[in-house]
Amino acid sequence: ETGVTQSPTHLIKTRGQQVTLRCSSQSGHNTVSWYQQALGQGPQFIFQYYREEENGRGNFPPRFSGLQFPNYSSELNVNALELDDSALYLCASSPNPGGNTEAFFGQGTRLTVV
Amino acid sequence: AQSVTQLGSHVSVSEGALVLLRCNYSSSVPPYLFWYVQYPNQGLQLLLKYTTGATLVKGINGFEAEFKKSETSFHLTKPSAHMSDAAEYFCAVRASFGNEKLTFGTGTRLTIIP
C-alpha cells in the first residue's frame, strides 16, 4: 500500500500570493488532517476533512482553506501569504476521524514566503 | 482542552546510555497519548501510542513509554541509545471522545554523543 504523499516538497512564494498544497491519503483512509510546523515548533492543527466535509478547525484565519476530493485526496489553499506562513506543512491521513487511530504523516511541503 | 509539555528542548546522551524524554499532558477527559519521531527533512513517524489497557507501551526501535495517570506523564525511554536515534521527538495528546485533533508538544531534539 502507498503511504501519504505530498506535493510539492518545496515552494517559494512572494508575500500576498496564493498557494495550493496537495496531499494523497493512504489507501483506505477517508480522513485527512493538515498541520503547520513552524521552525523549532511542534505541528499545529489547521483543519481536518472527513468524507469531503470539514470536520474540525484549529485557530487559523479563513485565508487558510481546504478541499477533500471523492478519492479522499486533499488540498490546502492559503491566500494573501504572509511571511509568518513560512513553515513545513504536514498532511496526515487516518482510517477515520479522532479516537485511537493512528495518523500517518507525509513528508511535508516546505513553504518559504519572501 | 488538551495540552502537552515536553521538558527539555534539547537532550544529549552518550551512545549506549539510557534515553529519557519527558512528556506531561493536560486533558479534561481520558486521553490518548502518542510519541512521534521526526528525522531531518522528514514527516512524522509514530513510535508508540497509549489508548487503553496496559500502561506500559512498547514501540518501534526499542522505545517504550509508561502512562502514569497520577502524574499526568507519558515519558519515553530506551535502555541503550544508538546513533540512529538522533532526531526530534514529539509527544501528542488527543481526547478519547469525539473527533478531537492531535495536540503536539514543542518537541525534544535528541543528540547522541559517540
Short mmCIF file of C-alpha atoms in Angstrom, two decimals:
data_model
loop_
_atom_site.label_atom_id
_atom_site.label_comp_id
_atom_site.label_asym_id
_atom_site.label_seq_id
_atom_site.Cartn_x
_atom_site.Cartn_y
_atom_site.Cartn_z
CA GLU A 1 0.00 0.00 0.00
CA THR A 2 1.20 3.51 -0.75
CA GLY A 3 1.76 5.97 2.05
CA VAL A 4 0.81 9.60 2.32
CA THR A 5 2.37 11.71 -0.41
CA GLN A 6 2.57 15.49 -0.57
CA SER A 7 3.46 17.83 -3.39
CA PRO A 8 5.42 19.88 -3.97
CA THR A 9 8.22 19.18 -1.49
CA HIS A 10 9.49 22.75 -1.53
CA LEU A 11 7.93 26.00 -2.60
CA ILE A 12 8.94 29.66 -2.57
CA LYS A 13 6.23 32.31 -2.82
CA THR A 14 6.06 36.06 -2.52
CA ARG A 15 4.08 37.81 0.19
CA GLY A 16 0.50 38.40 -0.95
CA GLN A 17 0.44 35.47 -3.36
CA GLN A 18 -1.74 32.38 -3.11
CA VAL A 19 -0.54 28.79 -2.79
CA THR A 20 -2.08 25.32 -3.13
CA LEU A 21 -0.55 22.29 -1.46
CA ARG A 22 -1.63 18.77 -2.29
CA CYS A 23 -1.90 15.53 -0.36
CA SER A 24 -2.74 11.99 -1.41
CA SER A 25 -4.02 9.98 1.50
CA GLN A 26 -3.03 6.41 2.26
CA SER A 27 -5.15 3.75 0.61
CA GLY A 28 -8.31 3.06 2.59
CA HIS A 29 -8.13 6.28 4.61
CA ASN A 30 -11.08 8.68 4.47
CA THR A 31 -9.76 11.35 6.83
CA VAL A 32 -7.11 13.95 6.13
CA SER A 33 -5.71 16.49 8.58
CA TRP A 34 -3.37 19.38 7.88
CA TYR A 35 -0.78 20.76 10.28
CA GLN A 36 1.57 23.73 10.19
CA GLN A 37 5.00 23.26 11.74
CA ALA A 38 6.97 26.46 12.17
CA LEU A 39 10.71 26.20 12.62
CA GLY A 40 11.57 24.84 16.05
CA GLN A 41 7.94 24.21 16.97
CA GLY A 42 5.57 21.29 17.16
CA PRO A 43 2.90 20.82 14.49
CA GLN A 44 -0.25 22.88 14.93
CA PHE A 45 -3.62 21.65 13.70
CA ILE A 46 -5.12 23.62 10.82
CA PHE A 47 -8.19 21.56 9.90
CA GLN A 48 -9.47 18.09 9.20
CA TYR A 49 -11.56 16.70 6.35
CA TYR A 50 -13.71 13.60 6.64
CA ARG A 51 -15.58 12.29 3.61
CA GLU A 52 -15.21 15.62 1.77
CA GLU A 53 -16.51 17.76 4.64
CA GLU A 54 -14.53 19.97 7.03
CA ASN A 55 -14.59 18.17 10.36
CA GLY A 56 -12.82 20.48 12.76
CA ARG A 57 -10.65 23.54 12.51
CA GLY A 58 -7.81 24.97 14.55
CA ASN A 59 -7.02 28.58 15.30
CA PHE A 60 -6.17 29.65 11.75
CA PRO A 61 -7.71 32.54 9.78
CA PRO A 62 -10.17 31.98 6.91
CA ARG A 63 -7.46 32.59 4.32
CA PHE A 64 -6.46 29.01 5.11
CA SER A 65 -8.95 26.81 3.31
CA GLY A 66 -9.12 23.28 2.06
CA LEU A 67 -10.83 20.67 -0.03
CA GLN A 68 -11.18 16.94 0.01
CA PHE A 69 -11.98 15.05 -3.16
CA PRO A 70 -14.03 11.87 -3.68
CA ASN A 71 -10.82 9.82 -3.75
CA TYR A 72 -10.01 11.38 -0.33
CA SER A 73 -7.01 13.32 -1.57
CA SER A 74 -6.89 16.86 -0.27
CA GLU A 75 -5.70 20.38 -0.96
CA LEU A 76 -4.67 23.15 1.38
CA ASN A 77 -5.03 26.67 -0.01
CA VAL A 78 -3.54 29.75 1.57
CA ASN A 79 -4.46 33.19 0.25
CA ALA A 80 -2.70 36.51 0.82
CA LEU A 81 0.50 34.86 2.01
CA GLU A 82 2.33 36.44 4.93
CA LEU A 83 5.95 35.99 5.97
CA ASP A 84 4.80 34.09 9.07
CA ASP A 85 3.20 31.47 6.84
CA SER A 86 6.69 30.14 6.14
CA ALA A 87 6.65 26.65 7.63
CA LEU A 88 6.56 22.93 6.97
CA TYR A 89 3.01 21.89 6.11
CA LEU A 90 2.19 18.33 7.04
CA CYS A 91 -0.68 16.23 5.84
CA ALA A 92 -1.84 13.20 7.82
CA SER A 93 -4.37 10.58 6.85
CA SER A 94 -6.21 8.10 9.03
CA PRO A 95 -8.88 5.41 8.58
CA ASN A 96 -11.42 7.53 10.47
CA PRO A 97 -11.51 10.73 12.48
CA GLY A 98 -10.25 11.02 16.03
CA GLY A 99 -10.14 8.30 18.61
CA ASN A 100 -7.27 5.87 18.96
CA THR A 101 -6.50 5.58 15.27
CA GLU A 102 -3.01 6.34 14.11
CA ALA A 103 -2.42 9.32 11.86
CA PHE A 104 0.07 8.62 9.07
CA PHE A 105 2.07 11.66 8.05
CA GLY A 106 3.51 12.66 4.71
CA GLN A 107 6.98 14.17 4.35
CA GLY A 108 5.59 17.66 4.22
CA THR A 109 5.82 20.69 1.97
CA ARG A 110 8.34 23.32 2.96
CA LEU A 111 6.83 26.72 2.14
CA THR A 112 9.01 29.81 2.18
CA VAL A 113 7.35 33.21 1.84
CA VAL A 114 9.66 36.07 0.84
CA ALA B 1 -8.98 21.05 26.04
CA GLN B 2 -5.72 19.17 25.83
CA SER B 3 -2.12 20.32 26.09
CA VAL B 4 1.33 18.79 26.23
CA THR B 5 4.53 19.96 27.89
CA GLN B 6 7.85 18.46 26.89
CA LEU B 7 10.57 19.22 29.40
CA GLY B 8 13.90 19.89 27.76
CA SER B 9 14.06 21.16 24.21
CA HIS B 10 17.46 19.52 23.80
CA VAL B 11 18.71 16.28 25.34
CA SER B 12 22.16 14.77 24.80
CA VAL B 13 23.10 11.25 25.79
CA SER B 14 26.10 9.05 25.13
CA GLU B 15 25.78 6.10 22.79
CA GLY B 16 24.68 3.11 24.88
CA ALA B 17 23.23 5.24 27.68
CA LEU B 18 19.62 5.44 28.80
CA VAL B 19 17.35 7.77 26.84
CA LEU B 20 14.63 9.56 28.84
CA LEU B 21 12.41 12.15 27.15
CA ARG B 22 9.79 13.75 29.36
CA CYS B 23 6.17 14.49 28.50
CA ASN B 24 3.41 15.79 30.74
CA TYR B 25 -0.11 16.26 29.49
CA SER B 26 -3.26 18.05 30.49
CA SER B 27 -6.62 16.71 29.43
CA SER B 28 -10.18 17.29 30.60
CA VAL B 29 -11.15 13.77 29.51
CA PRO B 30 -9.24 10.47 29.39
CA PRO B 31 -6.51 10.97 26.84
CA TYR B 32 -4.95 9.04 24.05
CA LEU B 33 -1.20 9.67 24.01
CA PHE B 34 1.33 9.36 21.21
CA TRP B 35 5.05 9.72 20.62
CA TYR B 36 6.24 10.64 17.13
CA VAL B 37 9.80 10.91 15.76
CA GLN B 38 10.91 13.30 13.05
CA TYR B 39 14.18 12.93 11.20
CA PRO B 40 15.64 15.93 9.33
CA ASN B 41 13.53 16.96 6.34
CA GLN B 42 11.05 14.19 7.02
CA GLY B 43 7.48 13.89 8.19
CA LEU B 44 6.43 12.34 11.48
CA GLN B 45 6.62 8.63 12.22
CA LEU B 46 4.65 7.04 15.05
CA LEU B 47 6.85 5.43 17.70
CA LEU B 48 4.10 4.23 20.04
CA LYS B 49 0.69 5.08 21.39
CA TYR B 50 -1.36 4.61 24.54
CA THR B 51 -5.10 4.21 24.19
CA THR B 52 -6.47 1.84 26.81
CA GLY B 53 -5.26 -1.20 28.70
CA ALA B 54 -1.65 -1.78 29.67
CA THR B 55 0.01 1.40 30.84
CA LEU B 56 3.49 0.33 29.69
CA VAL B 57 3.54 0.64 25.94
CA LYS B 58 6.26 -0.78 23.70
CA GLY B 59 7.02 0.79 20.36
CA ILE B 60 9.38 0.55 17.46
CA ASN B 61 13.16 0.79 17.61
CA GLY B 62 13.30 -0.35 21.25
CA PHE B 63 11.38 2.61 22.68
CA GLU B 64 8.74 2.33 25.36
CA ALA B 65 6.61 4.72 27.41
CA GLU B 66 4.58 4.44 30.58
CA PHE B 67 1.25 6.18 31.10
CA LYS B 68 1.04 7.45 34.68
CA LYS B 69 -2.35 9.00 35.30
CA SER B 70 -1.48 10.18 38.82
CA GLU B 71 1.49 12.11 37.46
CA THR B 72 -0.16 13.06 34.13
CA SER B 73 3.00 11.85 32.45
CA PHE B 74 3.94 9.76 29.43
CA HIS B 75 7.73 9.70 29.40
CA LEU B 76 9.61 7.98 26.57
CA THR B 77 12.56 5.71 27.36
CA LYS B 78 15.07 3.50 25.61
CA PRO B 79 17.60 1.47 27.59
CA SER B 80 20.54 1.94 25.23
CA ALA B 81 20.88 4.85 22.81
CA HIS B 82 22.05 4.30 19.26
CA MET B 83 23.46 6.88 16.88
CA SER B 84 20.45 6.40 14.62
CA ASP B 85 18.15 7.66 17.43
CA ALA B 86 19.30 11.24 16.85
CA ALA B 87 16.13 13.07 15.81
CA GLU B 88 13.32 15.32 17.04
CA TYR B 89 10.72 13.67 19.25
CA PHE B 90 7.17 14.92 19.73
CA CYS B 91 4.65 13.92 22.34
CA ALA B 92 0.99 14.38 21.37
CA VAL B 93 -2.39 14.04 23.07
CA ARG B 94 -5.88 13.54 21.78
CA ALA B 95 -9.14 13.35 23.68
CA SER B 96 -10.61 9.86 23.72
CA PHE B 97 -14.07 11.25 22.98
CA GLY B 98 -15.26 12.86 19.79
CA ASN B 99 -13.21 13.89 16.82
CA GLU B 100 -10.57 15.94 18.53
CA LYS B 101 -7.31 16.88 16.87
CA LEU B 102 -3.82 15.83 17.88
CA THR B 103 -2.17 18.43 20.10
CA PHE B 104 1.61 18.31 19.98
CA GLY B 105 4.32 19.44 22.35
CA THR B 106 7.13 21.67 21.16
CA GLY B 107 9.49 18.74 20.70
CA THR B 108 12.78 17.48 22.14
CA ARG B 109 15.86 17.28 19.98
CA LEU B 110 17.87 14.20 20.92
CA THR B 111 21.61 14.22 20.24
CA ILE B 112 23.69 11.08 20.63
CA ILE B 113 27.32 11.51 21.66
CA PRO B 114 29.67 8.88 20.21
#
